[in-house]
Amino acid sequence: MLLKVKNLHKIYKSGTHALKGVSFEVEEGEFLVVIGLSGSGKSTLLRCINRLIEPTSGIVEFQGKDITHIKGEELRLAKMKIGMVFQQFNLIKRKSVLSNVINGKLGSLGTFESILEKYSDDVYQEAYRCLDTVGITDKAKIRADALSGGQQQRVAIARSLMQNPKLLLADEPVASLDPATSNSVMQYFEKINKDLGTTVICNLHFLSLVRRYATRVIALRAGEIIYEGAPRDIDENWFKTIYGEEAEEVEIR
Amino acid sequence: MIKEPELEIHPQNFIEENKKREHKYNLYKAILLDIFFVFYSILVVQRAIYYKFFLDLRELPFSWNEIILLFIISVIIGASWAISRTSLSCKLFGIAKENKTTKWSVEIFAWFLFDITFIAGWVVTKISIVGLFSSEGLQGAERLFSALFHPQFGIFDDALFAMIETIYIALIATLISIPPTLLISFFTARNLMKENKITFAVYYVLRIILNFVRSIEPLIWAIIFSVWVGIGPFAGMIALLVHTIASNAKLYSEAIESIEEGPVEAISATGANKVQVVWHAVVPQIVLPFLSFTIYRWDINVRMATIIGLVGGGGIGTMLMQYQGLARWREVGLIILMIAFVVWVMDYISAKIREAIY
């Protein structure tokens, strides 16, 4: 078992009860997709897993170890094994693609070394390998903000690959992209999942993407898991339960 | 029959209770404000308008007994007016009675307050149309202007050296300010310091100190330092330095506060340590604004350095002061011309540089 989440609660200072006792398990090699409306707690859930947000109560167990309360060096080591990709890509716009990718390695580089930005050849080679995985080696020297949205997201994926992650979290990675680009970006996640064996947990909106890429689905509504199962089992009724009565499914190809 | 015990606070009662309490506080506030308004009117009418304007007294008679008497009168009038709920303050706090008396008294009193304030301001400023257009005054101005427009170029090389001194004072003050400003700005950025109580306390104290230092004009700092280290360019430089650090630290830290959170989140998610997060996610986002602020500040400092020279901060300002004291207006004319030219050039250059880096 790679990840175990037990009875996770998150109450924000504003009083919002974002997660209300979420529990699930993730096996190694799975492609788990989390669906649900905006505000259902998907982003909070992912951020609680890698501790960008501190859960209020509950347990997150990663590789058999409770990481809910670890601090300092231990927490950094855990974070290094968990990659993350964001909806807004979150690249450093003014820096080159290459240095953005190398940023993924910061955890295992010395502070001094990383401030001077004098890296060894190994680091550069690794960065190029990661860029190769997402197919944009030719853009390495270009400023990150000169790329299109889809390309920026691929750079962000390469950055997370630099960590050699055991687990890759993706928070609505294609929500700011057009349908065609969405599919191509999702294919890179699939490739990483299948070829490198990296476990993926991904927040998604479009059911057609969910059916195509997920090996398992959990659905959140108002901070609670209301569905857990195979993607093909989500029928019309389940869809209405998850997204509300008025919702209609939109195809994305 | 046994009465049911009352349960907690009934929400309806609770709201009404709150309303009542608020009403009471508003009344207290209205009473205080009305007393102030009446006291202010009496003092302004008596001292500025009656004594100064009608009697044209040079020295105003002052006695505590009189003031206290006037205050007691104000308390009586103000308080009774507020309690009758027809006063201006009652209207301001929304507790006035809605009737004609209120309407009239509020309107008349508001206009009265405005008028006496304007008249008192006129009297205090000693506005004199006659003074502006008297023939004697106009002749003096003409003499001065004609001297200014015929600058004495004999002192050009001296003035040039003084000008260069001024530019260097500004440059050194700006350059030296950069490292301490950088350091301080990170500690005064709310988004970096809010995490725990100790850092937040540091943030708070530093902010207060910066606000205090910034609120003192460079001119005052120059006076302080010309006593401390002696009159001259060094005093001027330190004065500018102190003020530059305080002002730019605020601008810098605001730039830090307005960065995008996303990259910071992304870099900390990779397991980077705190220093690495700041260096790789925060710094790249603030380099350009910092550079822009600093260049602009150099421009400001050149202008301030001339002013600081007036109180002994060295450079062209000190020279200007000397010739002005000797009433040698043609020399003053040359100096003013040079200052205007340099300020214009600096303004142009700094604008161009700032455009280029964005």
XYZ file of C-alpha atoms in Angstrom:
611
model
C 0.000 0.000 0.000
C 1.544 3.310 -1.106
C -0.859 5.749 0.491
C -3.439 5.429 3.228
C -5.698 8.317 4.192
C -7.702 7.785 7.342
C -10.602 9.917 8.544
C -9.089 13.169 7.273
C -10.688 16.443 8.397
C -9.812 19.965 7.413
C -11.491 23.005 8.926
C -10.191 26.336 7.631
C -9.824 29.375 9.893
C -12.815 30.894 8.108
C -14.882 28.005 9.510
C -15.265 26.138 6.207
C -15.346 22.398 6.813
C -13.583 21.374 3.592
C -12.940 17.704 4.377
C -15.279 15.696 6.579
C -13.646 12.394 7.407
C -12.173 11.277 4.099
C -10.633 7.766 4.027
C -9.185 5.859 1.104
C -6.199 3.790 0.057
C -4.000 3.903 -3.011
C -2.036 0.928 -4.330
C 1.279 1.339 -6.056
C 0.893 1.918 -9.809
C -2.699 3.130 -9.677
C -4.087 6.072 -11.645
C -6.615 7.406 -9.171
C -8.879 10.223 -10.285
C -10.751 12.435 -7.848
C -13.882 14.085 -9.204
C -16.371 16.491 -7.726
C -17.707 20.014 -8.070
C -15.557 23.058 -7.439
C -15.433 23.544 -3.694
C -16.032 19.872 -2.933
C -12.603 19.598 -1.277
C -10.527 18.028 -4.072
C -7.691 20.566 -3.952
C -7.662 20.575 -0.164
C -7.397 16.791 -0.185
C -4.345 16.763 -2.480
C -2.666 19.542 -0.502
C -3.247 17.684 2.750
C -1.485 14.636 1.311
C 1.778 16.516 0.672
C 1.207 18.833 3.646
C 0.986 22.092 1.714
C -2.063 22.413 3.949
C -2.072 21.058 7.501
C -4.998 18.686 8.047
C -7.042 19.410 11.185
C -7.263 15.756 12.153
C -6.840 12.296 10.659
C -3.873 10.369 9.368
C -1.945 10.349 6.090
C 0.260 7.293 5.745
C 2.798 7.296 2.911
C 4.886 4.159 2.226
C 3.707 2.746 5.529
C 4.828 5.771 7.518
C 2.598 8.315 9.231
C 3.533 11.670 7.677
C 0.743 13.728 9.236
C 2.849 15.270 11.985
C 6.435 15.036 10.794
C 8.439 18.249 10.633
C 11.599 19.818 9.241
C 14.065 17.519 7.507
C 11.766 14.501 7.681
C 8.930 16.416 6.043
C 11.225 17.652 3.289
C 12.311 14.086 2.547
C 8.676 12.997 2.293
C 7.807 15.950 0.045
C 10.690 15.049 -2.259
C 9.062 11.702 -2.977
C 5.721 13.305 -3.847
C 5.591 15.384 -7.026
C 2.866 17.914 -7.696
C 1.439 19.544 -10.804
C -0.926 22.526 -10.582
C -3.750 23.993 -12.614
C -1.868 27.261 -13.135
C 1.441 25.455 -13.913
C 3.214 27.641 -11.297
C 6.460 27.943 -13.201
C 8.930 30.740 -12.531
C 8.026 32.839 -15.547
C 11.247 34.781 -15.980
C 13.487 31.710 -15.782
C 14.395 29.313 -18.549
C 12.602 26.034 -19.025
C 15.768 24.211 -17.964
C 16.166 26.018 -14.642
C 12.471 25.501 -13.963
C 12.969 21.769 -14.419
C 16.072 21.783 -12.205
C 13.984 23.478 -9.488
C 12.351 20.077 -9.028
C 15.672 18.792 -7.731
C 16.203 21.520 -5.103
C 15.388 19.228 -2.191
C 18.428 17.047 -2.817
C 20.776 19.903 -3.743
C 22.783 21.901 -1.228
C 21.491 25.360 -0.334
C 24.728 27.064 -1.376
C 24.979 25.134 -4.622
C 21.406 25.971 -5.562
C 21.854 29.686 -4.795
C 24.892 29.926 -7.053
C 23.028 27.829 -9.625
C 26.204 25.907 -10.449
C 24.989 22.374 -10.950
C 26.909 19.257 -11.903
C 26.599 17.692 -15.349
C 24.522 14.866 -13.889
C 21.833 17.334 -12.883
C 21.731 18.860 -16.360
C 21.579 15.431 -17.994
C 18.749 14.404 -15.724
C 16.873 17.612 -16.516
C 17.208 16.953 -20.244
C 15.998 13.370 -19.705
C 12.893 14.672 -17.936
C 12.285 17.201 -20.700
C 12.659 14.379 -23.194
C 9.954 12.386 -21.416
C 7.485 15.211 -22.068
C 8.927 15.898 -25.528
C 10.163 19.486 -25.301
C 13.955 19.245 -25.138
C 14.209 21.834 -27.913
C 12.639 24.492 -25.682
C 15.157 24.094 -22.834
C 16.792 27.526 -23.155
C 13.586 29.511 -23.701
C 11.935 31.608 -20.994
C 9.078 29.679 -19.414
C 6.446 32.361 -20.054
C 7.189 32.266 -23.795
C 5.607 28.803 -24.024
C 1.969 27.931 -24.646
C -0.211 26.675 -21.801
C 0.125 23.034 -22.778
C 3.897 23.332 -23.090
C 4.135 25.065 -19.711
C 2.189 22.245 -18.111
C 4.592 19.741 -19.687
C 7.514 21.680 -18.192
C 5.743 21.493 -14.829
C 5.416 17.740 -15.273
C 9.134 17.514 -16.123
C 9.892 19.526 -12.974
C 7.991 17.024 -10.845
C 9.745 14.141 -12.636
C 13.069 15.640 -11.495
C 12.062 14.529 -7.996
C 11.840 10.880 -9.067
C 8.483 10.850 -7.322
C 6.838 7.705 -6.016
C 3.538 9.553 -6.088
C 2.452 12.290 -8.468
C -0.356 14.632 -7.406
C -2.089 16.612 -10.138
C -4.532 19.354 -9.146
C -6.817 19.879 -12.156
C -3.842 19.833 -14.513
C -5.876 20.425 -17.663
C -8.539 22.821 -16.366
C -6.880 25.866 -17.976
C -6.164 24.121 -21.294
C -8.179 23.623 -24.461
C -9.656 20.139 -25.141
C -7.027 18.985 -27.642
C -4.136 20.090 -25.434
C -5.860 18.544 -22.412
C -5.772 15.155 -24.025
C -2.108 15.415 -24.969
C -1.143 16.502 -21.440
C -3.177 13.645 -19.952
C -1.314 11.248 -22.220
C 1.943 12.271 -20.563
C 0.473 11.435 -17.174
C -0.582 8.060 -18.574
C 2.898 7.494 -19.979
C 4.529 8.334 -16.640
C 2.084 6.053 -14.851
C 2.615 3.103 -17.221
C 6.286 3.438 -18.203
C 7.805 4.706 -14.972
C 5.285 3.027 -12.686
C 4.621 6.284 -10.834
C 1.368 6.304 -8.920
C -0.853 9.219 -9.957
C -3.644 10.967 -8.049
C -5.358 13.452 -10.298
C -8.256 15.903 -9.856
C -10.348 16.086 -13.004
C -13.570 17.645 -14.209
C -14.352 15.931 -17.497
C -15.845 12.472 -17.217
C -14.662 11.481 -20.684
C -11.082 12.065 -19.535
C -11.817 10.171 -16.335
C -13.130 7.134 -18.234
C -10.145 7.159 -20.529
C -7.277 7.512 -18.052
C -8.402 6.482 -14.566
C -7.939 3.013 -13.157
C -10.105 3.943 -10.189
C -12.279 6.909 -9.242
C -13.354 8.539 -6.022
C -15.976 11.267 -6.003
C -16.179 14.009 -3.383
C -19.219 16.022 -2.485
C -19.138 18.665 0.251
C -15.989 17.140 1.717
C -17.188 13.530 1.811
C -16.485 10.561 -0.424
C -19.764 9.562 -2.052
C -18.444 7.189 -4.677
C -15.521 4.866 -5.029
C -15.089 2.412 -7.859
C -14.188 1.780 -11.470
C -14.635 4.644 -13.967
C -16.947 2.651 -16.250
C -19.427 2.174 -13.398
C -20.259 5.876 -13.194
C -23.660 5.908 -14.866
C -26.212 8.667 -15.361
C -27.526 8.330 -11.812
C -24.142 8.546 -10.175
C -23.289 11.476 -12.362
C -26.360 13.355 -11.138
C -25.542 12.514 -7.540
C -22.025 13.836 -7.893
C -22.657 16.930 -9.969
C -26.250 17.757 -9.017
C -29.589 17.239 -10.743
C -29.174 19.901 -13.414
C -25.788 18.701 -14.614
C -25.337 17.297 -18.078
C -22.334 15.412 -19.255
C -20.102 17.177 -21.745
C -17.988 15.132 -24.102
C -14.362 15.988 -24.548
C -12.376 14.288 -27.255
C -48.569 25.594 36.630
C -44.834 25.458 36.399
C -43.264 27.960 34.115
C -40.852 26.603 31.571
C -37.284 27.598 32.333
C -35.965 30.222 29.954
C -33.604 28.773 27.421
C -30.322 30.547 26.802
C -30.668 33.792 24.893
C -33.513 34.189 22.520
C -32.063 35.315 19.163
C -34.692 38.022 18.733
C -33.954 39.423 22.184
C -30.280 39.158 21.520
C -30.480 41.275 18.378
C -32.648 43.894 20.073
C -30.324 43.985 23.057
C -27.434 44.625 20.693
C -29.348 47.374 18.920
C -30.118 49.082 22.211
C -26.506 48.922 23.298
C -25.326 50.302 19.989
C -27.858 53.108 20.208
C -26.535 54.016 23.632
C -22.906 54.067 22.463
C -23.863 56.193 19.487
C -25.521 58.669 21.806
C -22.362 58.935 23.918
C -20.309 59.454 20.802
C -22.755 62.088 19.537
C -22.582 63.952 22.853
C -18.782 64.044 22.749
C -18.699 65.131 19.132
C -21.305 67.865 19.682
C -19.371 69.219 22.643
C -16.311 69.337 20.426
C -18.194 71.082 17.599
C -19.616 73.749 19.910
C -16.291 74.293 21.711
C -14.522 74.558 18.349
C -17.061 77.097 17.017
C -16.828 79.273 20.115
C -13.025 79.279 20.085
C -12.750 79.970 16.359
C -15.299 82.760 16.417
C -13.813 84.360 19.520
C -10.099 84.044 18.846
C -9.588 83.927 15.074
C -12.497 85.994 13.862
C -13.177 88.452 16.707
C -9.705 89.031 18.186
C -7.598 88.673 15.048
C -9.859 89.936 12.313
C -12.083 92.580 13.949
C -9.789 93.829 16.737
C -6.579 93.008 14.790
C -4.734 92.097 17.984
C -1.120 90.998 17.579
C -0.963 89.024 20.787
C -4.049 87.107 21.750
C -5.066 87.329 25.401
C -4.989 83.895 26.991
C -6.233 82.683 30.323
C -7.078 79.198 31.492
C -10.077 80.458 33.421
C -11.657 81.786 30.265
C -10.969 78.588 28.333
C -12.433 76.454 31.115
C -15.507 78.662 31.278
C -16.005 78.384 27.510
C -15.547 74.619 27.721
C -18.192 74.299 30.426
C -20.593 76.327 28.307
C -19.834 74.041 25.344
C -20.473 70.946 27.438
C -23.871 72.236 28.468
C -24.935 73.332 24.992
C -23.428 70.322 23.163
C -24.779 67.705 25.559
C -28.290 69.095 25.717
C -28.351 69.480 21.964
C -27.265 65.873 21.436
C -29.684 64.535 24.045
C -32.536 66.366 22.303
C -31.601 64.272 19.248
C -31.636 67.213 16.877
C -27.916 67.855 16.508
C -25.446 67.392 13.663
C -23.666 64.528 15.429
C -26.933 62.694 16.002
C -27.516 62.913 12.270
C -23.980 61.631 11.605
C -24.465 58.616 13.886
C -27.984 57.995 12.589
C -29.864 58.500 15.856
C -31.473 61.870 15.091
C -35.221 62.491 15.270
C -36.703 62.850 11.819
C -38.342 66.269 11.973
C -38.044 69.837 10.719
C -36.116 71.129 13.714
C -33.378 68.546 13.121
C -33.221 69.304 9.441
C -32.840 73.030 9.964
C -30.427 72.890 12.858
C -28.206 70.333 11.113
C -28.106 72.236 7.838
C -27.446 75.645 9.370
C -24.859 74.377 11.833
C -22.969 72.423 9.155
C -22.734 75.508 6.934
C -21.776 77.614 9.924
C -18.923 75.220 10.783
C -17.656 75.232 7.223
C -17.824 79.031 6.920
C -16.069 79.865 10.166
C -13.359 77.299 9.351
C -12.757 78.881 5.958
C -12.713 82.422 7.382
C -10.391 81.394 10.212
C -8.118 79.687 7.676
C -8.046 82.872 5.599
C -7.147 84.955 8.639
C -4.470 82.549 9.901
C -2.819 82.259 6.448
C -2.642 86.066 6.333
C -3.839 86.121 2.752
C -3.282 89.574 1.319
C -4.198 90.399 -2.273
C -2.660 93.846 -1.747
C 0.680 92.315 -0.809
C 0.720 90.211 -3.955
C 0.282 93.173 -6.277
C 1.952 96.053 -4.421
C 4.298 98.045 -6.644
C 7.169 97.744 -4.201
C 6.848 93.996 -4.104
C 6.551 93.708 -7.860
C 9.721 95.754 -8.314
C 11.610 93.444 -5.971
C 10.367 90.386 -7.834
C 11.319 91.927 -11.160
C 14.853 92.678 -9.924
C 15.210 89.106 -8.705
C 13.821 87.512 -11.841
C 15.985 89.571 -14.151
C 19.036 88.552 -12.112
C 17.983 84.904 -12.264
C 17.616 85.106 -16.032
C 21.070 86.620 -16.402
C 23.061 83.963 -14.595
C 26.634 84.658 -13.570
C 28.750 82.056 -15.356
C 31.907 83.083 -13.455
C 31.186 80.507 -10.762
C 30.355 77.733 -13.230
C 33.268 75.415 -12.346
C 32.632 75.752 -8.588
C 28.948 75.067 -9.123
C 29.750 72.113 -11.348
C 31.885 70.540 -8.634
C 29.138 71.119 -6.073
C 26.605 69.588 -8.434
C 28.777 66.507 -8.960
C 29.123 66.242 -5.187
C 25.336 66.287 -4.895
C 24.899 63.563 -7.527
C 27.502 61.394 -5.783
C 25.874 61.931 -2.385
C 22.608 60.675 -3.862
C 24.280 57.779 -5.659
C 26.217 56.544 -2.619
C 23.171 56.866 -0.376
C 21.152 54.805 -2.854
C 23.825 52.138 -3.361
C 24.580 51.653 0.331
C 20.860 51.448 1.053
C 20.356 48.364 -1.137
C 21.700 45.527 1.092
C 20.060 46.653 4.359
C 16.816 47.443 2.540
C 16.762 43.990 0.967
C 17.349 42.331 4.296
C 14.715 44.395 6.119
C 12.117 44.031 3.380
C 11.960 40.254 3.798
C 11.278 40.710 7.510
C 8.550 43.281 6.847
C 6.667 41.226 4.251
C 3.454 39.990 5.813
C 3.142 36.868 3.683
C 6.570 35.590 4.753
C 6.252 36.532 8.432
C 2.669 35.660 9.358
C 3.357 31.986 9.995
C 4.193 32.099 13.671
C 3.887 34.556 16.536
C 7.583 35.358 16.942
C 8.156 36.259 13.300
C 4.923 38.214 13.278
C 6.095 40.206 16.300
C 9.365 40.977 14.504
C 7.336 42.067 11.468
C 5.177 44.326 13.582
C 7.987 46.026 15.482
C 10.032 46.574 12.308
C 7.018 48.095 10.564
C 6.495 50.560 13.401
C 10.164 51.582 13.366
C 10.122 52.015 9.585
C 6.952 54.111 9.691
C 8.485 56.306 12.355
C 11.767 56.801 10.460
C 9.921 57.462 7.229
C 7.622 60.031 8.779
C 10.643 62.203 9.622
C 11.597 64.197 6.535
C 15.151 63.853 5.143
C 15.560 67.546 5.889
C 15.152 66.869 9.609
C 17.484 63.870 9.411
C 20.058 66.136 7.761
C 19.822 68.605 10.637
C 20.263 65.771 13.141
C 23.268 64.291 11.326
C 24.915 67.636 10.658
C 25.084 67.988 14.434
C 26.130 64.361 14.895
C 28.880 64.014 12.255
C 29.407 67.680 11.386
C 28.160 69.811 8.524
C 29.050 68.479 5.092
C 28.338 65.899 2.429
C 28.658 62.969 4.876
C 25.772 64.270 7.000
C 23.679 64.704 3.875
C 24.492 61.210 2.673
C 23.537 59.560 5.977
C 20.300 61.548 6.098
C 19.351 60.346 2.633
C 20.480 56.812 3.433
C 18.268 56.556 6.507
C 15.225 57.845 4.699
C 15.893 55.735 1.608
C 16.118 52.540 3.648
C 12.858 53.271 5.423
C 10.934 54.234 2.281
C 12.262 51.547 -0.008
C 11.895 48.783 2.584
C 8.181 49.519 2.500
C 8.034 49.473 -1.297
C 10.154 46.322 -1.489
C 8.094 44.486 1.094
C 4.900 45.455 -0.701
C 6.398 43.947 -3.855
C 7.101 40.772 -1.888
C 3.555 40.751 -0.557
C 2.090 40.973 -4.043
C 3.966 38.031 -5.564
C 2.095 35.041 -6.943
C 1.649 32.328 -4.325
C 1.584 29.535 -6.909
C 5.319 29.274 -7.635
C 6.041 29.446 -3.891
C 3.663 26.543 -3.325
C 5.185 24.615 -6.212
C 8.770 25.038 -5.030
C 7.973 24.128 -1.419
C 6.113 21.043 -2.682
C 9.375 19.766 -4.207
C 10.905 19.509 -0.729
C 13.099 22.583 -1.082
C 14.137 24.269 2.161
C 13.032 27.730 3.254
C 16.078 29.546 1.860
C 15.713 27.781 -1.478
C 12.018 28.639 -1.659
C 12.774 32.326 -1.083
C 15.668 32.332 -3.543
C 14.007 30.378 -6.356
C 10.339 31.296 -6.013
C 10.242 34.728 -4.335
C 13.389 36.470 -5.600
C 12.820 35.966 -9.359
C 9.429 37.607 -8.982
C 10.734 40.716 -7.223
C 14.032 41.481 -8.983
C 12.491 43.824 -11.546
C 10.315 45.848 -9.198
C 13.269 46.191 -6.806
C 15.545 47.463 -9.559
C 12.905 49.868 -10.744
C 12.267 51.263 -7.239
C 15.985 51.668 -6.610
C 16.652 53.589 -9.813
C 13.662 55.806 -9.183
C 14.928 56.408 -5.682
C 18.296 57.592 -6.997
C 16.406 60.133 -9.041
C 14.454 61.260 -5.969
C 17.640 61.364 -3.907
C 19.341 63.770 -6.329
C 16.443 66.166 -5.848
C 16.442 65.662 -2.088
C 20.234 66.073 -1.909
C 19.911 69.629 -3.216
C 17.321 70.436 -0.559
C 19.369 68.776 2.159
C 22.290 70.986 1.126
C 20.256 73.971 2.332
C 20.660 72.863 5.941
C 24.313 71.917 5.643
C 24.226 68.603 3.860
C 26.916 69.670 1.374
C 26.802 69.899 -2.404
C 24.963 72.374 -4.563
C 22.309 73.127 -1.923
C 24.866 74.471 0.528
C 26.330 76.635 -2.207
C 22.876 77.929 -3.137
C 22.284 78.846 0.484
C 25.546 80.787 0.703
C 24.858 82.933 -2.375
C 21.261 83.450 -1.373
C 22.448 84.729 1.995
C 24.679 87.237 0.216
C 21.739 88.240 -2.009
C 23.836 87.536 -5.111
C 20.922 86.650 -7.313
C 22.834 86.165 -10.555
C 24.905 83.395 -8.973
C 21.734 81.944 -7.491
C 20.241 82.046 -10.989
C 23.070 79.920 -12.375
C 22.742 77.374 -9.573
C 18.989 77.067 -10.019
C 19.488 76.626 -13.746
C 21.955 73.810 -13.145
C 19.734 72.088 -10.611
C 16.786 72.226 -13.000
C 18.917 70.798 -15.810
C 20.309 67.928 -13.728
C 16.913 67.041 -12.256
C 15.427 66.975 -15.752
C 18.216 64.757 -17.090
C 17.991 62.382 -14.109
C 14.242 62.163 -14.490
C 14.618 61.318 -18.165
C 17.372 58.734 -17.652
C 15.649 56.943 -14.794
C 12.378 56.782 -16.732
C 14.202 55.326 -19.745
C 16.025 52.720 -17.674
C 12.826 51.701 -15.926
C 11.056 51.350 -19.251
C 13.894 49.242 -20.633
C 13.950 46.675 -17.820
C 10.218 45.955 -17.946
